Coordinates of C-alpha atoms in Angstrom, one line a residue:
M26 CA 78.1 -106.9 16.7
K27 CA 78.2 -103.2 17.7
K28 CA 82.0 -103.2 17.3
I29 CA 81.5 -104.6 13.8
F30 CA 79.0 -101.9 13.0
M31 CA 81.3 -99.2 14.4
A32 CA 84.1 -100.5 12.3
M33 CA 81.9 -100.4 9.2
C34 CA 80.9 -96.8 9.9
A35 CA 84.6 -95.9 10.3
L36 CA 85.3 -97.6 7.0
V37 CA 82.9 -95.3 5.1
L38 CA 84.9 -92.3 6.3
T39 CA 88.0 -93.7 4.4
L40 CA 86.2 -94.1 1.1
S41 CA 87.5 -90.9 -0.4
A42 CA 91.1 -92.1 0.1
Q43 CA 90.4 -95.6 -1.2
A44 CA 88.6 -94.2 -4.3
Q45 CA 91.6 -92.0 -5.1
E46 CA 94.1 -94.8 -4.6
A47 CA 92.1 -97.3 -6.7
V48 CA 92.0 -95.1 -9.7
K49 CA 95.3 -93.9 -11.0
A50 CA 94.0 -91.2 -13.3
Q51 CA 96.0 -89.4 -16.0
Q52 CA 97.1 -85.9 -14.8
V53 CA 96.1 -82.9 -17.0
K54 CA 96.5 -79.2 -16.5
Y55 CA 93.7 -76.9 -15.5
T56 CA 93.3 -73.2 -16.2
V57 CA 90.4 -71.3 -14.6
K58 CA 89.8 -67.6 -15.3
G59 CA 87.0 -66.0 -13.3
V60 CA 85.3 -62.7 -12.7
S61 CA 83.5 -61.6 -9.5
K62 CA 82.4 -58.4 -7.8
E63 CA 83.6 -59.8 -4.5
N64 CA 86.9 -58.0 -4.5
G65 CA 89.2 -59.1 -1.7
K66 CA 87.3 -62.2 -1.0
M67 CA 88.9 -65.7 -1.0
V68 CA 87.7 -68.1 -3.6
Y69 CA 88.4 -71.8 -3.5
L70 CA 88.8 -74.6 -6.0
E71 CA 87.4 -77.8 -4.4
D72 CA 87.8 -81.4 -5.4
R73 CA 84.4 -83.0 -5.0
L74 CA 85.8 -86.5 -4.4
T75 CA 87.5 -85.3 -1.1
S76 CA 85.4 -82.2 -0.5
K77 CA 88.7 -80.4 0.2
P78 CA 90.2 -77.3 -1.5
V79 CA 93.1 -78.0 -3.9
D80 CA 93.7 -74.3 -4.5
S81 CA 92.6 -70.9 -3.3
T82 CA 93.2 -67.2 -4.3
L83 CA 91.9 -63.7 -3.7
V84 CA 89.6 -61.9 -6.1
A85 CA 91.6 -58.8 -7.2
K86 CA 90.2 -56.1 -9.4
G87 CA 87.2 -58.3 -10.1
K88 CA 89.3 -61.2 -11.4
F89 CA 90.9 -64.4 -10.2
T90 CA 92.8 -67.3 -11.8
F91 CA 93.6 -70.9 -10.9
K92 CA 96.3 -72.9 -12.6
G93 CA 97.6 -76.4 -11.8
Q94 CA 97.5 -80.1 -12.6
A95 CA 95.1 -82.8 -11.3
D96 CA 93.4 -86.0 -12.3
K97 CA 91.8 -86.0 -15.7
D98 CA 88.0 -85.7 -15.4
A99 CA 88.1 -84.9 -11.7
I100 CA 85.0 -83.0 -10.7
F101 CA 85.9 -79.5 -9.4
A102 CA 83.8 -76.9 -7.7
I103 CA 84.4 -73.2 -7.3
T104 CA 83.0 -71.6 -4.2
F105 CA 83.5 -68.7 -1.8
D106 CA 82.7 -70.8 1.3
K107 CA 84.6 -74.1 1.6
D108 CA 83.2 -75.0 5.0
D109 CA 79.5 -74.6 4.2
W110 CA 78.0 -77.3 2.0
R111 CA 74.9 -75.1 1.4
S112 CA 76.9 -72.3 -0.3
W113 CA 76.8 -72.2 -4.1
R114 CA 79.3 -74.3 -6.1
T115 CA 80.0 -73.9 -9.8
L116 CA 80.9 -77.3 -11.1
F117 CA 83.1 -78.5 -13.9
F118 CA 85.2 -81.5 -15.1
N119 CA 88.9 -81.2 -15.3
D120 CA 89.0 -82.3 -19.0
G121 CA 92.1 -80.3 -19.9
K122 CA 90.1 -77.5 -21.6
P123 CA 90.4 -73.9 -20.2
V124 CA 87.4 -72.7 -18.1
S125 CA 86.0 -69.2 -17.8
V126 CA 83.5 -68.6 -14.9
N127 CA 81.4 -65.6 -14.0
M128 CA 80.8 -65.9 -10.2
N129 CA 78.2 -63.1 -10.4
D130 CA 75.7 -65.2 -12.2
S131 CA 77.3 -68.7 -11.9
T132 CA 77.7 -69.1 -15.7
L133 CA 80.6 -71.0 -17.1
K134 CA 82.3 -71.3 -20.5
G135 CA 84.5 -74.2 -21.5
S136 CA 84.2 -77.5 -23.3
P137 CA 80.8 -78.6 -24.5
L138 CA 80.5 -81.1 -21.6
N139 CA 81.2 -78.4 -19.0
E140 CA 78.8 -75.9 -20.6
R141 CA 76.0 -78.5 -20.5
L142 CA 77.0 -79.2 -16.9
S143 CA 76.8 -75.5 -16.1
Y144 CA 73.3 -75.4 -17.5
Y145 CA 72.0 -78.3 -15.4
N146 CA 73.9 -77.1 -12.4
I147 CA 72.0 -73.8 -12.5
E148 CA 68.7 -75.2 -13.5
V149 CA 68.7 -78.1 -10.9
L150 CA 70.6 -76.5 -8.0
G151 CA 69.9 -72.8 -8.6
K152 CA 67.7 -72.9 -5.5
P153 CA 69.5 -75.6 -3.5
S154 CA 67.0 -78.1 -1.9
Y155 CA 66.9 -81.7 -1.0
Y156 CA 63.2 -81.9 -1.9
Y157 CA 62.8 -80.9 -5.5
P158 CA 59.6 -79.8 -7.3
E159 CA 58.4 -82.4 -9.8
H160 CA 59.7 -80.5 -12.8
Q161 CA 63.3 -80.5 -11.4
Y162 CA 63.0 -84.3 -10.8
E163 CA 62.0 -84.7 -14.5
M164 CA 64.9 -82.5 -15.6
V165 CA 67.3 -84.7 -13.7
K166 CA 65.8 -87.9 -15.1
K167 CA 66.0 -86.5 -18.7
M168 CA 69.6 -85.5 -18.2
F169 CA 70.6 -89.0 -16.9
E170 CA 68.9 -90.6 -20.0
E171 CA 70.4 -88.2 -22.6
E172 CA 73.9 -88.2 -21.1
R173 CA 74.4 -91.9 -20.7
E174 CA 77.4 -91.9 -22.9
T175 CA 79.1 -89.0 -21.1
L176 CA 80.4 -88.3 -17.7
L177 CA 78.0 -85.4 -17.0
P178 CA 75.6 -87.4 -14.6
A179 CA 78.5 -88.2 -12.3
A180 CA 78.7 -84.6 -11.2
L181 CA 75.0 -84.7 -10.2
I182 CA 74.8 -88.2 -8.9
V183 CA 73.3 -87.1 -5.5
E184 CA 70.5 -85.4 -7.4
G185 CA 70.1 -88.6 -9.4
Q186 CA 69.5 -90.6 -6.3
R187 CA 66.8 -88.2 -5.1
A188 CA 65.1 -88.2 -8.5
F189 CA 65.2 -92.0 -9.1
G190 CA 65.4 -93.2 -5.5
T191 CA 68.2 -95.5 -4.2
E192 CA 66.8 -98.7 -5.9
G193 CA 66.2 -96.9 -9.2
L194 CA 69.6 -95.3 -9.3
T195 CA 71.2 -98.7 -8.4
G196 CA 69.4 -100.3 -11.3
I197 CA 70.7 -97.6 -13.7
L198 CA 74.3 -98.0 -12.5
E199 CA 74.1 -101.8 -13.0
E200 CA 73.5 -101.1 -16.7
K201 CA 77.0 -99.7 -16.8
P202 CA 76.6 -96.2 -18.4
I203 CA 80.0 -94.5 -18.9
Y204 CA 79.6 -92.3 -15.8
A205 CA 79.1 -95.3 -13.6
E206 CA 82.9 -95.9 -13.5
H207 CA 83.7 -92.3 -12.3
P208 CA 85.4 -92.3 -8.8
Y209 CA 82.8 -89.9 -7.5
V210 CA 80.0 -92.2 -8.5
K211 CA 81.8 -95.2 -7.1
Q212 CA 82.2 -93.4 -3.8
Y213 CA 78.6 -92.4 -3.6
E214 CA 77.5 -95.9 -4.6
E215 CA 79.5 -97.3 -1.6
W216 CA 77.7 -94.9 0.7
L217 CA 74.3 -96.0 -0.5
K218 CA 75.3 -99.7 0.1
R219 CA 76.4 -98.9 3.6
L220 CA 73.1 -97.0 4.3
A221 CA 71.2 -100.0 3.0
T222 CA 73.1 -102.6 4.9
A223 CA 73.8 -100.7 8.2
T224 CA 71.1 -102.5 10.2
V225 CA 71.8 -105.8 8.5
V226 CA 75.4 -105.7 9.7
V227 CA 74.5 -105.1 13.3
T228 CA 71.9 -107.9 13.4
S229 CA 73.7 -110.4 11.1
G230 CA 74.6 -112.7 14.0
K231 CA 71.1 -113.0 15.3
T232 CA 68.4 -115.7 14.7
E233 CA 65.3 -114.8 12.7
E234 CA 63.3 -114.9 15.9
Q235 CA 65.8 -112.4 17.5
K236 CA 65.6 -110.1 14.5
A237 CA 61.8 -110.2 14.6
A238 CA 61.8 -109.4 18.3
D239 CA 64.1 -106.4 17.7
R240 CA 61.7 -105.1 15.0
E241 CA 58.7 -105.6 17.2
A242 CA 60.4 -103.8 20.1
K243 CA 61.1 -100.8 18.0
N244 CA 57.7 -100.7 16.4
A245 CA 56.2 -100.9 19.9
F246 CA 57.3 -97.4 20.6
I247 CA 55.2 -96.0 17.8
G248 CA 51.9 -94.8 19.3
Q249 CA 53.4 -94.5 22.8
Q250 CA 54.2 -91.4 24.8
F251 CA 58.0 -90.6 24.7
T252 CA 60.2 -91.6 27.5
D253 CA 62.1 -88.7 29.0
F254 CA 65.9 -88.7 29.6
E255 CA 68.6 -86.2 30.6
M256 CA 71.9 -85.5 29.0
A257 CA 74.5 -82.7 28.7
D258 CA 74.8 -80.4 25.7
T259 CA 78.2 -79.4 24.1
L260 CA 78.8 -76.9 26.9
G261 CA 78.1 -79.4 29.7
T262 CA 74.7 -78.0 30.6
M263 CA 72.1 -80.7 31.4
H264 CA 68.8 -80.9 29.5
K265 CA 65.8 -83.1 29.5
L266 CA 64.2 -84.2 26.3
S267 CA 60.9 -83.0 27.7
E268 CA 62.2 -79.4 27.4
Y269 CA 61.7 -79.7 23.7
V270 CA 58.4 -81.6 23.5
G271 CA 55.1 -79.8 23.1
N272 CA 54.4 -76.1 22.7
G273 CA 52.9 -76.8 19.3
H274 CA 56.1 -78.2 18.0
W275 CA 56.9 -81.6 16.3
L276 CA 60.2 -83.0 17.6
F277 CA 62.6 -85.1 15.5
V278 CA 65.1 -86.9 17.8
D279 CA 68.1 -87.9 15.7
F280 CA 70.4 -90.7 17.0
W281 CA 73.8 -90.4 15.3
A282 CA 77.6 -90.3 15.9
S283 CA 80.5 -88.5 14.3
W284 CA 82.2 -91.8 13.6
C285 CA 79.1 -93.2 11.7
G286 CA 79.5 -92.9 8.0
P287 CA 75.9 -93.6 7.1
C288 CA 74.8 -90.9 9.7
R289 CA 77.1 -88.3 8.1
A290 CA 75.8 -89.3 4.6
E291 CA 72.2 -88.8 5.7
M292 CA 72.8 -85.6 7.6
P293 CA 72.5 -83.2 4.6
N294 CA 69.0 -84.6 4.1
V295 CA 68.1 -83.9 7.8
V296 CA 69.5 -80.4 7.6
A297 CA 67.4 -79.7 4.5
A298 CA 64.3 -81.0 6.3
Y299 CA 65.1 -78.6 9.2
E300 CA 65.5 -75.7 6.8
K301 CA 62.2 -76.5 5.1
Y302 CA 60.0 -77.2 8.1
H303 CA 61.5 -75.4 11.1
A304 CA 59.4 -72.4 10.4
K305 CA 56.3 -74.6 10.3
G306 CA 57.0 -76.1 13.7
L307 CA 59.7 -78.7 13.4
E308 CA 62.4 -78.9 16.1
I309 CA 65.3 -81.3 16.2
V310 CA 67.4 -82.7 19.0
G311 CA 70.5 -84.6 18.1
V312 CA 71.5 -87.4 20.4
S313 CA 75.1 -88.6 19.8
L314 CA 76.6 -92.0 20.6
D315 CA 80.1 -90.5 20.5
G316 CA 82.6 -91.4 23.1
Q317 CA 84.8 -88.3 22.9
K318 CA 83.8 -84.7 22.9
E319 CA 86.2 -83.2 20.3
P320 CA 85.1 -85.2 17.2
W321 CA 81.4 -84.8 18.2
V322 CA 81.7 -81.0 18.4
K323 CA 83.8 -80.8 15.2
A324 CA 81.3 -82.9 13.3
I325 CA 78.4 -80.7 14.4
A326 CA 80.2 -77.7 13.0
K327 CA 81.4 -79.5 9.8
L328 CA 77.9 -80.8 9.0
N329 CA 76.2 -77.5 9.8
M330 CA 73.6 -78.9 12.2
P331 CA 72.0 -75.8 13.8
W332 CA 69.9 -77.5 16.5
V333 CA 70.3 -78.8 20.1
H334 CA 72.9 -81.5 20.6
L335 CA 73.1 -83.9 23.6
S336 CA 75.3 -86.8 24.5
E337 CA 76.5 -88.8 27.4
L338 CA 79.8 -89.4 25.6
K339 CA 79.6 -93.1 26.4
A340 CA 79.2 -94.5 22.9
W341 CA 77.2 -97.7 22.9
E342 CA 77.2 -97.7 26.7
S343 CA 74.9 -94.7 26.7
L344 CA 71.7 -95.2 28.6
I345 CA 69.6 -94.1 25.6
T346 CA 70.5 -97.3 23.7
K347 CA 68.5 -99.2 26.3
V348 CA 65.7 -96.7 26.7
Y349 CA 64.8 -96.8 23.0
K350 CA 66.4 -100.2 22.1
I351 CA 68.9 -98.7 19.7
N352 CA 71.1 -101.3 18.1
A353 CA 72.0 -99.5 14.9
I354 CA 72.4 -95.9 13.7
P355 CA 71.3 -93.7 12.1
D356 CA 68.0 -94.0 13.9
N357 CA 65.4 -91.4 14.9
L358 CA 62.0 -90.7 16.5
L359 CA 59.3 -88.3 15.4
I360 CA 57.2 -87.0 18.3
D361 CA 54.0 -85.1 17.9
P362 CA 53.0 -81.9 19.9
Q363 CA 51.3 -84.1 22.5
G364 CA 54.4 -86.2 23.2
K365 CA 53.3 -89.3 21.2
I366 CA 55.9 -91.1 19.0
V367 CA 54.3 -91.3 15.5
A368 CA 57.2 -92.6 13.4
R369 CA 60.7 -94.1 13.7
N370 CA 63.8 -94.5 11.5
L371 CA 62.7 -91.9 8.8
R372 CA 65.4 -91.5 6.2
E373 CA 65.9 -90.1 2.7
E374 CA 62.6 -89.2 1.0
A375 CA 60.5 -90.9 3.7
L376 CA 61.5 -88.2 6.1
H377 CA 60.3 -85.4 3.8
E378 CA 57.1 -87.3 3.0
K379 CA 56.2 -87.7 6.6
L380 CA 57.0 -84.1 7.5
K381 CA 54.9 -82.9 4.5
E382 CA 52.0 -85.1 5.8
V383 CA 52.1 -83.6 9.3
L384 CA 53.3 -80.1 8.7
G385 CA 52.1 -79.3 5.1
E386 CA 54.0 -78.4 2.0

């Protein structure tokens, strides 16, 4: 069953290529003229479906230009930092209409659709956060309702999921609004399905009694003192979990792996939680079920995970899977300052709600 689950996780990592192959879109020309005070700095044109640059150029004398051809209605982003998902991105659809962008204030001029997207992009993501104030949630909901007959919500589908919740967004997409057929939406919808079914896949061959026993075993850890273990960090230095427990800190132990698609999809949410609550006393220790060092280290850098990372590099043979009865990832533990496990498998908004409860707004 673990092999099946690992194969499923690997499959998620190929969704971008599958989405592109499945939709043979019409090719149209794009022309982007921009201004910026960042003279001499490299600026990138990024395809949101693949999260990879399709073009790049230097800002010269306060200006830059992109010209080329790409899939019609592809979602593009203009950014100065292609490797940091937290850096600002000015979004637009490749609808064949010329685009003018001011990188000094993130404003954009183009087709009516792209100008509306620019407005929502700034209003909703002007202060990037994965835990929006209520008025931003309401703005996203309003946009999804008013733009049902356009592609605009496709560009902010991640924000839609956080405003409506996974179940709510799934219900909206089942009503088949125009944007539901966009490749970027299809890709994100597949990620949500994998997240929802990850545990089901790994337990699908078990009897109901065995599944109940698994749930009971995991829940039994809640309320108990943590069990210590020792592993090496990325430099090979050994550390005990107990090094990070206590001292007034709440500790989030995140079980993941670089090959696990659902883990990677959830990671921006974990990073956002760290950024919001680290100053309030949250620490994170990432425990990887990778089997090889290189992809593990690369994923840490790619996903911008600025906390302690440990691994035995033994994949599912890692001792930790037996210590905490881990049979599916992502999985996690929340440990209080006294070393007691208070919650497990916190994901999406549940993670933020619990941290808000114990650490405050």
